[in-house]
JSON list of C-alpha atoms in Angstrom, two decimals:
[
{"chain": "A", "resi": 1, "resn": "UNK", "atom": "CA", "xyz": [-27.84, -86.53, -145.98]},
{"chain": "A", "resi": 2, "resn": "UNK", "atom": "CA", "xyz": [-30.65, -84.38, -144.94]},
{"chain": "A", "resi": 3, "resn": "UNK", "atom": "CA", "xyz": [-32.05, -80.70, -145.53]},
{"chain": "A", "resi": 4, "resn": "UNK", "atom": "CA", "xyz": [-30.02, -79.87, -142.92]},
{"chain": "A", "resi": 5, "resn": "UNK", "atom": "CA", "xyz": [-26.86, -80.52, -144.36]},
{"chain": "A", "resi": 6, "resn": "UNK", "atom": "CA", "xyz": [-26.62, -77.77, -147.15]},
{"chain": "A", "resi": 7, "resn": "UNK", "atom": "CA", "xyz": [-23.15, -77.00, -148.98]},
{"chain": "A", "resi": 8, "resn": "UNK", "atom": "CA", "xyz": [-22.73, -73.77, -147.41]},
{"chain": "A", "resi": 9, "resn": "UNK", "atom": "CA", "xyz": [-25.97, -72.40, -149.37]},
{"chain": "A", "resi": 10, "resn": "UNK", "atom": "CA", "xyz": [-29.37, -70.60, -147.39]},
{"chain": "A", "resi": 11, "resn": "UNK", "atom": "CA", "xyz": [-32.15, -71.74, -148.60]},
{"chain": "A", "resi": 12, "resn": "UNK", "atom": "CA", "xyz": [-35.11, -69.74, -147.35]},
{"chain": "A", "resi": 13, "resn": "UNK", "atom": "CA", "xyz": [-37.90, -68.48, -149.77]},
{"chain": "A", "resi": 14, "resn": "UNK", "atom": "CA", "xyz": [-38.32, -68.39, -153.55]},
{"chain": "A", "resi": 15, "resn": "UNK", "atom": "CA", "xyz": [-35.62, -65.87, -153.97]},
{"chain": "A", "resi": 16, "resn": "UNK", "atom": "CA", "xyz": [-33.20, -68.30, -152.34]},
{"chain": "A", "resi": 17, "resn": "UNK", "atom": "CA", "xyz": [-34.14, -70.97, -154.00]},
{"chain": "A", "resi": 18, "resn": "UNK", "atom": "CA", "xyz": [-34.05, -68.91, -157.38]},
{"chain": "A", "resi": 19, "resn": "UNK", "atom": "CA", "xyz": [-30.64, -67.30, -156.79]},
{"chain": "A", "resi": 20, "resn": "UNK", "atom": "CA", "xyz": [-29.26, -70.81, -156.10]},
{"chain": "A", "resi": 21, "resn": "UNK", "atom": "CA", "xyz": [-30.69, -72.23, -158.96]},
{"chain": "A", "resi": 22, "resn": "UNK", "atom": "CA", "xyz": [-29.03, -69.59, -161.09]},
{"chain": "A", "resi": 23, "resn": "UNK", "atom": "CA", "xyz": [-25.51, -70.02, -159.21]},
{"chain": "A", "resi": 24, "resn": "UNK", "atom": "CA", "xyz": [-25.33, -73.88, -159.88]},
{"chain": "A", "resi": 25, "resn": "UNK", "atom": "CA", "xyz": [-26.44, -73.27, -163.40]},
{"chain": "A", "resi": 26, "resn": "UNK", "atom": "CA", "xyz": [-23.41, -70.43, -163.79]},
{"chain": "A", "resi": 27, "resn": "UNK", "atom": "CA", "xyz": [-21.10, -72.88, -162.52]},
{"chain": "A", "resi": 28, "resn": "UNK", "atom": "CA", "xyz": [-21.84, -75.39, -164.76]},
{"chain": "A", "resi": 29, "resn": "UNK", "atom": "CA", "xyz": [-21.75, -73.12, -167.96]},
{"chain": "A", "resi": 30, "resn": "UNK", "atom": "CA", "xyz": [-18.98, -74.28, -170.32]},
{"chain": "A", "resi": 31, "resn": "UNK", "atom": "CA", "xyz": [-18.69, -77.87, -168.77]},
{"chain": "A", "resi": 32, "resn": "UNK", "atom": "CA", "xyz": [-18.09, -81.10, -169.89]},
{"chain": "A", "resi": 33, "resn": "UNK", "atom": "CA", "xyz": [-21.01, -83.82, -168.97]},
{"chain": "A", "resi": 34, "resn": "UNK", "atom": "CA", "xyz": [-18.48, -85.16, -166.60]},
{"chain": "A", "resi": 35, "resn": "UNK", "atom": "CA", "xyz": [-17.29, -81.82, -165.22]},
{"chain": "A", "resi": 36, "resn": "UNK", "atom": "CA", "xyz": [-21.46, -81.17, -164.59]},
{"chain": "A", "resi": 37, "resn": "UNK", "atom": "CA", "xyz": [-22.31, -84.32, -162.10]},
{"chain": "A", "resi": 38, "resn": "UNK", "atom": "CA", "xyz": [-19.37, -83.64, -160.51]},
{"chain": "A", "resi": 39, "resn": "UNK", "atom": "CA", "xyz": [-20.23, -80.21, -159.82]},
{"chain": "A", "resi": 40, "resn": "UNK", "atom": "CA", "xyz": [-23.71, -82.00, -158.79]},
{"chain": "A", "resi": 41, "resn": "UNK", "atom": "CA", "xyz": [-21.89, -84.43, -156.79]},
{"chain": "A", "resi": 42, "resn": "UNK", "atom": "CA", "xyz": [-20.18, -82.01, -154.16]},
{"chain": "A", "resi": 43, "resn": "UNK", "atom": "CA", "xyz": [-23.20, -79.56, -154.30]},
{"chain": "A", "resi": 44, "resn": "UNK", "atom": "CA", "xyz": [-25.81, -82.52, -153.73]},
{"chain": "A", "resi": 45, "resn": "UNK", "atom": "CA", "xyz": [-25.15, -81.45, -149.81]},
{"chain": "A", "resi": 46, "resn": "UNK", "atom": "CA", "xyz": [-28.23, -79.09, -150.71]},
{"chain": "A", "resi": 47, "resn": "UNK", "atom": "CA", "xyz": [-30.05, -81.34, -153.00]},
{"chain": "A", "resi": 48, "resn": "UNK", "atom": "CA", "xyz": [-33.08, -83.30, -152.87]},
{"chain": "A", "resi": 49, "resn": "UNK", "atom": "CA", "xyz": [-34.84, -81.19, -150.04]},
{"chain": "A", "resi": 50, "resn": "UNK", "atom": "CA", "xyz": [-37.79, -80.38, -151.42]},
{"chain": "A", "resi": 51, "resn": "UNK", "atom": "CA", "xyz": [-36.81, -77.00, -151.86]},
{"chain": "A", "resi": 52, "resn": "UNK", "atom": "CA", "xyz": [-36.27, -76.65, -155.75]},
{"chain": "A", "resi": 53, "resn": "UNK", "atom": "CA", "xyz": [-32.48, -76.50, -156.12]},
{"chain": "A", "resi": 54, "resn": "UNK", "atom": "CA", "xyz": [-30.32, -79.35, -157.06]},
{"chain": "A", "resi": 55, "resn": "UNK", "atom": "CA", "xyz": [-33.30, -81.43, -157.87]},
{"chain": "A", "resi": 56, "resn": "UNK", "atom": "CA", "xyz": [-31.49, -84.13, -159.88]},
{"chain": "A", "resi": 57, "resn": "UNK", "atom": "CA", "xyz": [-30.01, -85.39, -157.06]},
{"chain": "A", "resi": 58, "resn": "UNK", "atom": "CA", "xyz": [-26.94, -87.14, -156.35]},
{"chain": "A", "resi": 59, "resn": "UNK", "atom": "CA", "xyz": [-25.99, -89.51, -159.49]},
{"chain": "A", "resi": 60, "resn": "UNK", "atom": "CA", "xyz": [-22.42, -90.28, -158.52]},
{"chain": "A", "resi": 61, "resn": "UNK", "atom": "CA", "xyz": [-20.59, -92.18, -155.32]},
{"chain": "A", "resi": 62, "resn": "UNK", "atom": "CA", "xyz": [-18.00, -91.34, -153.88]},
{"chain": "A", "resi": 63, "resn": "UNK", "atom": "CA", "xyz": [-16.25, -94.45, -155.47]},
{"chain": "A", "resi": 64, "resn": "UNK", "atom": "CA", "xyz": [-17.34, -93.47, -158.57]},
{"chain": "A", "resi": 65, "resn": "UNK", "atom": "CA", "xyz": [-15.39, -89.87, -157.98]},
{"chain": "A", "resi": 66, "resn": "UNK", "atom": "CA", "xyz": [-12.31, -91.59, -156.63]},
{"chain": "A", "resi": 67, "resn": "UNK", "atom": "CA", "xyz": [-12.71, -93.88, -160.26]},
{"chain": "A", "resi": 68, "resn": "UNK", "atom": "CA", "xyz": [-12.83, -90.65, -162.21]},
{"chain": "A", "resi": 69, "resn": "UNK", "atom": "CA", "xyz": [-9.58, -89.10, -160.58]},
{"chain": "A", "resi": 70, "resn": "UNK", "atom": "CA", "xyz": [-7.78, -92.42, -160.80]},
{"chain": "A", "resi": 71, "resn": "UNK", "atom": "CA", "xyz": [-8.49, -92.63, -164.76]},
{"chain": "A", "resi": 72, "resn": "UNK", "atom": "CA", "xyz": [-7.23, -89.08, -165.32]},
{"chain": "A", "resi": 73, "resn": "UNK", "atom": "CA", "xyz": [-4.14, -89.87, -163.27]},
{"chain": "A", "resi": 74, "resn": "UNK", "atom": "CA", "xyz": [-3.53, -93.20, -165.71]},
{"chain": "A", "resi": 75, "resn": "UNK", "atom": "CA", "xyz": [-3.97, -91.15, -168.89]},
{"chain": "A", "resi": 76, "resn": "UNK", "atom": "CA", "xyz": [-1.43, -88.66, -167.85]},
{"chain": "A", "resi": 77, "resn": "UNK", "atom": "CA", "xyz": [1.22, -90.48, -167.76]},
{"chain": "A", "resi": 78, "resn": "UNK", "atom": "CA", "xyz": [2.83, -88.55, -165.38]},
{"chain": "A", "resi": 79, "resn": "UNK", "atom": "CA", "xyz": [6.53, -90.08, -164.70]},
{"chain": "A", "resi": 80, "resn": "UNK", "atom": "CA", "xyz": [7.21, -89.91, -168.17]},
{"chain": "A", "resi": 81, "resn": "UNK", "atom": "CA", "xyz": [5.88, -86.13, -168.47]},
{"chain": "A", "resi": 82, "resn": "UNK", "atom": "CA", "xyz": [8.04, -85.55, -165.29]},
{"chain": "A", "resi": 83, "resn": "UNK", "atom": "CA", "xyz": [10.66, -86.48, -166.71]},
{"chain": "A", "resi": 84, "resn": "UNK", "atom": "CA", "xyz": [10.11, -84.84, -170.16]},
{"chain": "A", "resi": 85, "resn": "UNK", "atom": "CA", "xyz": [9.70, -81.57, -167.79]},
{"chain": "A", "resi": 86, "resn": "UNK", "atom": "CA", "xyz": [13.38, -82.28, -166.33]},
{"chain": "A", "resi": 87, "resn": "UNK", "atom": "CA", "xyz": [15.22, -83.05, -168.95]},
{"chain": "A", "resi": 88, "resn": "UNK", "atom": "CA", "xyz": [17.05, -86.03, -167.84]},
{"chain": "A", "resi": 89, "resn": "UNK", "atom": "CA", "xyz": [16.88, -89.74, -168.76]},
{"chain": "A", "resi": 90, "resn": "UNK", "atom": "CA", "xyz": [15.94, -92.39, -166.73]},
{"chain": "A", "resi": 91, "resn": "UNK", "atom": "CA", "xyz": [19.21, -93.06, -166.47]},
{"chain": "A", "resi": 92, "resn": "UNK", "atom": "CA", "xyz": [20.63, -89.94, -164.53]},
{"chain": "A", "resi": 93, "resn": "UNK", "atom": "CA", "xyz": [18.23, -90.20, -161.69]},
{"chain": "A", "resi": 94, "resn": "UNK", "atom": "CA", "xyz": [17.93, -93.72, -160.21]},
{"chain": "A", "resi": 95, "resn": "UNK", "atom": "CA", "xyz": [20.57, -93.14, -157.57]},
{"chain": "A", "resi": 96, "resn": "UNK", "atom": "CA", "xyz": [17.01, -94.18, -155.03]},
{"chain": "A", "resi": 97, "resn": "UNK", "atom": "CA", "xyz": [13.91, -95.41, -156.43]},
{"chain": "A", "resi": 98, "resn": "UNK", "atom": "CA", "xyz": [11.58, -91.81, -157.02]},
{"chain": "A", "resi": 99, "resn": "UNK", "atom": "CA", "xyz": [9.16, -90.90, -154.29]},
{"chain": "A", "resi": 100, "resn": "UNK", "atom": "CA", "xyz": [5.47, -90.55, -155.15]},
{"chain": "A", "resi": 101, "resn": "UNK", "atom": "CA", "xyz": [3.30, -88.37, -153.45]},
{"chain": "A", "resi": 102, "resn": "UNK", "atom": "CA", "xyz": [-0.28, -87.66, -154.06]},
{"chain": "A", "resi": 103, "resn": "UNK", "atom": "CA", "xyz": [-3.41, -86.21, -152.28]},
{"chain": "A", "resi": 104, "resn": "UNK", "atom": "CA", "xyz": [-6.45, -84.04, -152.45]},
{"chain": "A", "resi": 105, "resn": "UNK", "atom": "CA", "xyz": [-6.05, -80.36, -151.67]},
{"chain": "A", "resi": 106, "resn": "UNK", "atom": "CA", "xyz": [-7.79, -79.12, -148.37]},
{"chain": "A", "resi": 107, "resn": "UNK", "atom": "CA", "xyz": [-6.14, -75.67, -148.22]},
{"chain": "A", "resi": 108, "resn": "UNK", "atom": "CA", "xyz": [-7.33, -73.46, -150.50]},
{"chain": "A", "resi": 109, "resn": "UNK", "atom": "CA", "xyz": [-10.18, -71.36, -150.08]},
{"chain": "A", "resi": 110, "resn": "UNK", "atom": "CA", "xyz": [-12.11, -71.92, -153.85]},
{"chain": "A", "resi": 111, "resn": "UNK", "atom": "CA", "xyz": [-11.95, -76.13, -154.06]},
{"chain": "A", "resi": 112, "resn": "UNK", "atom": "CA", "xyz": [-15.30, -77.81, -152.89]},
{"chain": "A", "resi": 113, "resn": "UNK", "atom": "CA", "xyz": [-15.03, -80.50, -150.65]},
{"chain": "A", "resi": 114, "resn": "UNK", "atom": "CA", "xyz": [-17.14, -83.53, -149.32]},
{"chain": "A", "resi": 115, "resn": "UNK", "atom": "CA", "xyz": [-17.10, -86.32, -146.45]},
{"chain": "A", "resi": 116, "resn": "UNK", "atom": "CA", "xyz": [-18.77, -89.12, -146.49]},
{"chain": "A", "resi": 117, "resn": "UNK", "atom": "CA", "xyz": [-18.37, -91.80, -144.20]},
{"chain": "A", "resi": 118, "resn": "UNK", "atom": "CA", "xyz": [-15.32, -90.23, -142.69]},
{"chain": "A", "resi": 119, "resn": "UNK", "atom": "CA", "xyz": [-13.89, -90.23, -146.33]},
{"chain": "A", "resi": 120, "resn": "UNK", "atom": "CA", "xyz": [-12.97, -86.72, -147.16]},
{"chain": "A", "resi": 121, "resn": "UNK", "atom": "CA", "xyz": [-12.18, -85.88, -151.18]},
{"chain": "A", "resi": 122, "resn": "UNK", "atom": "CA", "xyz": [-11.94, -82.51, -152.54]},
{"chain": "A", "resi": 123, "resn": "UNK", "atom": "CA", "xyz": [-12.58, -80.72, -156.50]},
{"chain": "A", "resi": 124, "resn": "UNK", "atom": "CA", "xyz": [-8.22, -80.59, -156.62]},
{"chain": "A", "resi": 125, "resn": "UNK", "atom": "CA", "xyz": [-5.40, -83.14, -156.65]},
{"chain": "A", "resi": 126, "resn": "UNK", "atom": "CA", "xyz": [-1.65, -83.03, -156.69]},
{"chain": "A", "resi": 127, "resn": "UNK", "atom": "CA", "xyz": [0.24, -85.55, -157.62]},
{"chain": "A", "resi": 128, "resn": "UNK", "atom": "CA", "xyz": [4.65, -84.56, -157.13]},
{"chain": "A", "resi": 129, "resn": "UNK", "atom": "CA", "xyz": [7.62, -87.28, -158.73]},
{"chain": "A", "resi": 130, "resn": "UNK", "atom": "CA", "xyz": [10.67, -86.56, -156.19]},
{"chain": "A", "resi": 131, "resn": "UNK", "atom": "CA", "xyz": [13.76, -87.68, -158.42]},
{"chain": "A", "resi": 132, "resn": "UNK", "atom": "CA", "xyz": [17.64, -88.41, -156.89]},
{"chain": "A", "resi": 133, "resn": "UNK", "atom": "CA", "xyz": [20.66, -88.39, -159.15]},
{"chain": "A", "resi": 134, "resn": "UNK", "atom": "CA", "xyz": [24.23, -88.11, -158.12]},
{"chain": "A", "resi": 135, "resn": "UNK", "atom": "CA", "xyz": [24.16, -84.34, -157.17]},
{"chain": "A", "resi": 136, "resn": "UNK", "atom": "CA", "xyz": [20.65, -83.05, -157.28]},
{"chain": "A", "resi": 137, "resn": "UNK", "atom": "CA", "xyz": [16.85, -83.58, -156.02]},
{"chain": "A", "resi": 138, "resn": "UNK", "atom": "CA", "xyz": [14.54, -82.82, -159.05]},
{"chain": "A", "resi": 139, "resn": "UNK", "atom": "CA", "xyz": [10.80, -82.28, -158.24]},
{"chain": "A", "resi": 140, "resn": "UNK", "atom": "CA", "xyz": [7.53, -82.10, -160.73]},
{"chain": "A", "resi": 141, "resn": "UNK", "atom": "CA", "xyz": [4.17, -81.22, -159.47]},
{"chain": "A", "resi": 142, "resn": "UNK", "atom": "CA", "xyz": [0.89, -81.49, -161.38]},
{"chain": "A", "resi": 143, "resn": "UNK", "atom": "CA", "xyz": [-1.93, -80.61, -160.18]},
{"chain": "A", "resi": 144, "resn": "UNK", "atom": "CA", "xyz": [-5.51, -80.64, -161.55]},
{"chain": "A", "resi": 145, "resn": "UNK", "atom": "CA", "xyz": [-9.34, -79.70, -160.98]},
{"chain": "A", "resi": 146, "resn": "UNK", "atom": "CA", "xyz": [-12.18, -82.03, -161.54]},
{"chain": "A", "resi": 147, "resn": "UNK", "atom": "CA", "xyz": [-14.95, -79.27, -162.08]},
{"chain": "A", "resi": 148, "resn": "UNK", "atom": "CA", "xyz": [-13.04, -77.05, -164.48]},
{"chain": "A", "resi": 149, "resn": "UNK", "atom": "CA", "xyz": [-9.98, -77.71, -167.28]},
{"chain": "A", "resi": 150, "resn": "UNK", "atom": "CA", "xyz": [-7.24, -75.52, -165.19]},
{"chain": "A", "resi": 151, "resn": "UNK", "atom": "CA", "xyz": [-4.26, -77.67, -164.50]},
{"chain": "A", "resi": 152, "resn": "UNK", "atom": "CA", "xyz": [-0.51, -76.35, -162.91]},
{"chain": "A", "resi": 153, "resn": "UNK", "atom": "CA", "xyz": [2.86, -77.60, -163.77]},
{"chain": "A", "resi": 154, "resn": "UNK", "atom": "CA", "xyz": [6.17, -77.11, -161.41]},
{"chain": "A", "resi": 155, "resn": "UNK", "atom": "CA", "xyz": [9.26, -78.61, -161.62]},
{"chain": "A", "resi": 156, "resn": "UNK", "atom": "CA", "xyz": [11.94, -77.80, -159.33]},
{"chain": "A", "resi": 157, "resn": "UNK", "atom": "CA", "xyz": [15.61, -79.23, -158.64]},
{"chain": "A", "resi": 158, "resn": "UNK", "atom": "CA", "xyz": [17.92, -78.70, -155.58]},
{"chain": "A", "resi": 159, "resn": "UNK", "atom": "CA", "xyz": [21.51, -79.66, -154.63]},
{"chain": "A", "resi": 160, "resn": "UNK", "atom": "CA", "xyz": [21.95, -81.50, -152.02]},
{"chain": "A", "resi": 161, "resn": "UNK", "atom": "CA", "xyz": [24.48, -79.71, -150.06]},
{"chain": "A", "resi": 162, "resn": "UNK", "atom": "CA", "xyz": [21.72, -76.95, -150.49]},
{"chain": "A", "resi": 163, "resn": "UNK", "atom": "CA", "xyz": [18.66, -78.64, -148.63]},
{"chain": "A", "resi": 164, "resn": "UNK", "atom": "CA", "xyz": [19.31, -78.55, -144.78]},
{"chain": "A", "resi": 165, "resn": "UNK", "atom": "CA", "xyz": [15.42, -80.04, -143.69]},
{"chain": "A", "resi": 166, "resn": "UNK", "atom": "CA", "xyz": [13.94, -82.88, -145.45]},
{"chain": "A", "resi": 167, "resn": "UNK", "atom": "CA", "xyz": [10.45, -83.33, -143.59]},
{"chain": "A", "resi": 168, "resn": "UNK", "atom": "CA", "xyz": [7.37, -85.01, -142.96]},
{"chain": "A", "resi": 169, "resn": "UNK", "atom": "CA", "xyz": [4.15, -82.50, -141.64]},
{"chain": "A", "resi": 170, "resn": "UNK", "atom": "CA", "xyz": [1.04, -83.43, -140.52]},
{"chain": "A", "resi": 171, "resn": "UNK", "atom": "CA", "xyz": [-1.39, -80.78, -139.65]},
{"chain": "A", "resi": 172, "resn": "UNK", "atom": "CA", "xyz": [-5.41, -80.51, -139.25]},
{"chain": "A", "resi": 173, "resn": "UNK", "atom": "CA", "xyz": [-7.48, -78.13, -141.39]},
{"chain": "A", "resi": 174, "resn": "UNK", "atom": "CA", "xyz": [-10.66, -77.07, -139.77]},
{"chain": "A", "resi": 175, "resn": "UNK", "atom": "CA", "xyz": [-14.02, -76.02, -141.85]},
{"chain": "A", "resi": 176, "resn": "UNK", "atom": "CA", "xyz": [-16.90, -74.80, -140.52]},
{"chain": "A", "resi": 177, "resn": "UNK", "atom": "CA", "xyz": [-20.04, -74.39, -142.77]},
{"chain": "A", "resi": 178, "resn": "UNK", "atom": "CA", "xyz": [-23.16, -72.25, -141.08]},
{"chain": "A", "resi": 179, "resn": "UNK", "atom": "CA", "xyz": [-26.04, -73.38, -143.11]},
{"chain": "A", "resi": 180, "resn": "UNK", "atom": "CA", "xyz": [-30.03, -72.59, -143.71]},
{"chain": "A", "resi": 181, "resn": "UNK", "atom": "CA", "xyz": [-32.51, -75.16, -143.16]},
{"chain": "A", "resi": 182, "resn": "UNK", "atom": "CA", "xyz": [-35.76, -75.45, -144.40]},
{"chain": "A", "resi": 183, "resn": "UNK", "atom": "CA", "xyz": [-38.03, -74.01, -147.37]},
{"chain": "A", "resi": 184, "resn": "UNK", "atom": "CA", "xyz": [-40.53, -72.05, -145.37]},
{"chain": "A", "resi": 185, "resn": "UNK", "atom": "CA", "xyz": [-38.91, -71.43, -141.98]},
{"chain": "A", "resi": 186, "resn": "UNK", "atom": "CA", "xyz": [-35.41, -71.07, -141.55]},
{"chain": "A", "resi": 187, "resn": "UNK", "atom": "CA", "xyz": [-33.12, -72.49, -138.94]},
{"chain": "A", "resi": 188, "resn": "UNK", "atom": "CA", "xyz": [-29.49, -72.36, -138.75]},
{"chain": "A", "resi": 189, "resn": "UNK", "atom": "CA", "xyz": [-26.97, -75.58, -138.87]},
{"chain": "A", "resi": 190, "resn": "UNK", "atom": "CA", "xyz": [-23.46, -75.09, -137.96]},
{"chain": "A", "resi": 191, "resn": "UNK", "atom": "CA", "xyz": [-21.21, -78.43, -139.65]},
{"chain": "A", "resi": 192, "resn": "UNK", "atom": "CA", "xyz": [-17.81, -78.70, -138.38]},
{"chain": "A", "resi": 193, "resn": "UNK", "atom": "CA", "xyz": [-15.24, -80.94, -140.21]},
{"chain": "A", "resi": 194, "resn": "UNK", "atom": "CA", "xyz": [-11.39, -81.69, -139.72]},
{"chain": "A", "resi": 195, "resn": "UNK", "atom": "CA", "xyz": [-9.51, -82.73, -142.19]},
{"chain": "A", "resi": 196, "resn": "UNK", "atom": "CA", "xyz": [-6.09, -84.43, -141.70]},
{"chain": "A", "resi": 197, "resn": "UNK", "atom": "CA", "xyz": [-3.16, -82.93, -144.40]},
{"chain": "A", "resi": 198, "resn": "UNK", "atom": "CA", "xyz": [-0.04, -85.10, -144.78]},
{"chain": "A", "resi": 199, "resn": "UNK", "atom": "CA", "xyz": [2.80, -83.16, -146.73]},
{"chain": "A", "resi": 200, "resn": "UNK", "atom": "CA", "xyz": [6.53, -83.28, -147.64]},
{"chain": "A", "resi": 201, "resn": "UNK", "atom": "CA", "xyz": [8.64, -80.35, -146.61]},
{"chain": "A", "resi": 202, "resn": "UNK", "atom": "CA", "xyz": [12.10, -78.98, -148.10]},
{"chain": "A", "resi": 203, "resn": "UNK", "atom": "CA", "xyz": [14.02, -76.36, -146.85]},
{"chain": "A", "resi": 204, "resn": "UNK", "atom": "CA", "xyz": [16.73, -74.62, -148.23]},
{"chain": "A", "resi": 205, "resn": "UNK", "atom": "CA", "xyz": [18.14, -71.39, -147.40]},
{"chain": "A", "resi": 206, "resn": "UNK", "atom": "CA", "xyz": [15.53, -68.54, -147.25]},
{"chain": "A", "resi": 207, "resn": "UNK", "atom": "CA", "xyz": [13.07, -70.47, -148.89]},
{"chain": "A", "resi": 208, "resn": "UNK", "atom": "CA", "xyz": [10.78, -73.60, -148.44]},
{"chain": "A", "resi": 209, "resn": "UNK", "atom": "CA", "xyz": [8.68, -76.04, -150.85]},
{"chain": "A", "resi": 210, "resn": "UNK", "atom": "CA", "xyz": [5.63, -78.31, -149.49]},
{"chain": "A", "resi": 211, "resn": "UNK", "atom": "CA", "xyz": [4.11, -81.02, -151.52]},
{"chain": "A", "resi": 212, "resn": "UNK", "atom": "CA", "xyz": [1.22, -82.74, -150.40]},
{"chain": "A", "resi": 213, "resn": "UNK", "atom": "CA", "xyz": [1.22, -86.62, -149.88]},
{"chain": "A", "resi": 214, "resn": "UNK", "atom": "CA", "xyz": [-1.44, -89.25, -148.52]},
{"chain": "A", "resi": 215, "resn": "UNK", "atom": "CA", "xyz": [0.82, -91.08, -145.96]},
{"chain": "A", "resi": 216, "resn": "UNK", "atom": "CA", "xyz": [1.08, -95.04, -145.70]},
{"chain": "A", "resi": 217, "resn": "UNK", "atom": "CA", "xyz": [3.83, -97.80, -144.70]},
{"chain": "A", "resi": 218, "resn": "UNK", "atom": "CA", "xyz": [5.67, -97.88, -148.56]},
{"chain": "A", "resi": 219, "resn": "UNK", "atom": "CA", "xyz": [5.48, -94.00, -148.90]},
{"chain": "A", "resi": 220, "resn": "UNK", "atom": "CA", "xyz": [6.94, -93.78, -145.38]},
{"chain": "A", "resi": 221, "resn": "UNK", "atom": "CA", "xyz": [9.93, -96.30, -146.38]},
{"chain": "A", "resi": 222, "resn": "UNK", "atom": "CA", "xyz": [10.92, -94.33, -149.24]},
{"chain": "A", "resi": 223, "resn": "UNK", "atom": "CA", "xyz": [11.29, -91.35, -147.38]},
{"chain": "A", "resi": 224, "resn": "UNK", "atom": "CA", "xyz": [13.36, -92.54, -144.71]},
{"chain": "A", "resi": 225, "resn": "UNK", "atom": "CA", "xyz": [15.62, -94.07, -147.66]},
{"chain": "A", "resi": 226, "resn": "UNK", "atom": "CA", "xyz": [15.71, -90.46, -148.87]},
{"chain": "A", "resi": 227, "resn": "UNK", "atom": "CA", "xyz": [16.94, -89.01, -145.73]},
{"chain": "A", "resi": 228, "resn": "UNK", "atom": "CA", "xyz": [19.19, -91.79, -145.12]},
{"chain": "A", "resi": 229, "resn": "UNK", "atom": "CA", "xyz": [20.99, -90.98, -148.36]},
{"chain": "A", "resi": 230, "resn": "UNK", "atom": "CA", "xyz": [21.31, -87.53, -147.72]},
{"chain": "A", "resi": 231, "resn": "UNK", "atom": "CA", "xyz": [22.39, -88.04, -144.57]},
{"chain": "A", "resi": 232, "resn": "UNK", "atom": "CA", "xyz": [25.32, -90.94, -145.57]},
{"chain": "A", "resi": 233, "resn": "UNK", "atom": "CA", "xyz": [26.76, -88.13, -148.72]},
{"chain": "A", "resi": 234, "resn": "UNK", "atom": "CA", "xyz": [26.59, -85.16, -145.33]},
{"chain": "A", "resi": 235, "resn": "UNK", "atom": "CA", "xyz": [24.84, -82.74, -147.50]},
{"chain": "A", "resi": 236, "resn": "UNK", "atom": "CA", "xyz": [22.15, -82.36, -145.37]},
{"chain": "A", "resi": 237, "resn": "UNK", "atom": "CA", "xyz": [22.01, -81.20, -141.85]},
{"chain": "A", "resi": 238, "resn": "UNK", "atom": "CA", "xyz": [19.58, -83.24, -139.38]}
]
């Protein structure tokens, strides 16, 4: 990475440099030591150029990131909360083995987000259990940041002779990021990255749910054994 690959940030004269300074420092107010190099970690875009800002440099891999979100998904526990959340046992919803869908969010406008080596991660993750039992669909979504302590719980459940679309999207999500380079005399560098979003639709009437997944062959199996069983009890409409 280079000076002229800055994190959406101008750089151009003491004041820059200054006012950058003071907004890493404001975002890292309140943090936890891990919270604080991975704030440093998707801001490093602008470190290391000489300039002043971000001058620790980068400290973490992008392995080591992916390690930090896998270890907070293992402590969660999450089917058992999921089910806690629902209110069911075990018991009442193994008609099909649950779906598990996970991925980083790309959407919204306020997560930071990094590539490197075509290997796109972002500051948010969802991870959504997709339960079946003999009449209903029960969904729980949990979703967390890795630079802050806000975390979002949803369950949901739907009747099958309710849900008339039971879908697989795939869509690209375009950022552009026009960017300062150099300390003394500034340039402009326009960055332009695509990122590939996988979710799982539901419709029912008047209303529609998304949950975002990372697609592969198993994930893709359990799906289709999804729609197969709605489609063999006709409650949904294909």
């Amino acid at each position: 990475m280079g000076c002229a690959e800055i994190f959406g940030y101008a750089l151009g004269g003491t004041a820059a440099v200054a006012e950058q300074k003071a907004r890493l420092e404001n975002m890292k107010k309140g943090k936890t030591e891990e919270q604080k190099n991975v704030i440093d970690f998707f801001m490093n875009l602008y470190a290391g150029c000489g300039c002043g800002v971000g001058s620790r440099g980068a400290k973490m891999t992008m392995n080591q990131y992916q390690q930090i979100v896998s270890n907070k998904l293992y402590s969660l526990n999450l089917k058992q909360r999921a089910m806690d959340k629902i209110g069911l046992d075990e018991s009442e919803i193994n008609e099909i083995p649950p779906i598990v869908l996970s991925g980083y969010d790309f959407d919204s406008d306020d997560v930071l987000v990094r590539v490197i080596d075509d290997v796109a991660v972002s500051s948010r993750f969802s991870v959504s259990w997709i339960f079946f039992s003999a009449t209903q669909l029960y969904a729980y979504t949990y979703t967390f940041e890795t630079i802050s302590d806000n975390t979002w719980e949803q369950t949901q459940d739907f009747f099958y002779q309710d849900i008339t679309s039971f879908t697989t999207l795939q869509k690209v999500v375009e950022k552009i990021d026009i960017t300062s380079t150099g300390c003394i005399k500034k340039g402009e560098n326009i960055m332009k990255n695509n990122y590939i979003v996988d979710s799982l639709k539901i419709i029912v009437p008047g209303n529609s749910f998304s949950f975002s997944m990372r697609n592969n062959e198993s994930l893709e199996q359990s799906i289709q054994a999804a729609k197969a069983m709605l489609r063999e009890r006709k409650f949904a409409k294909y």
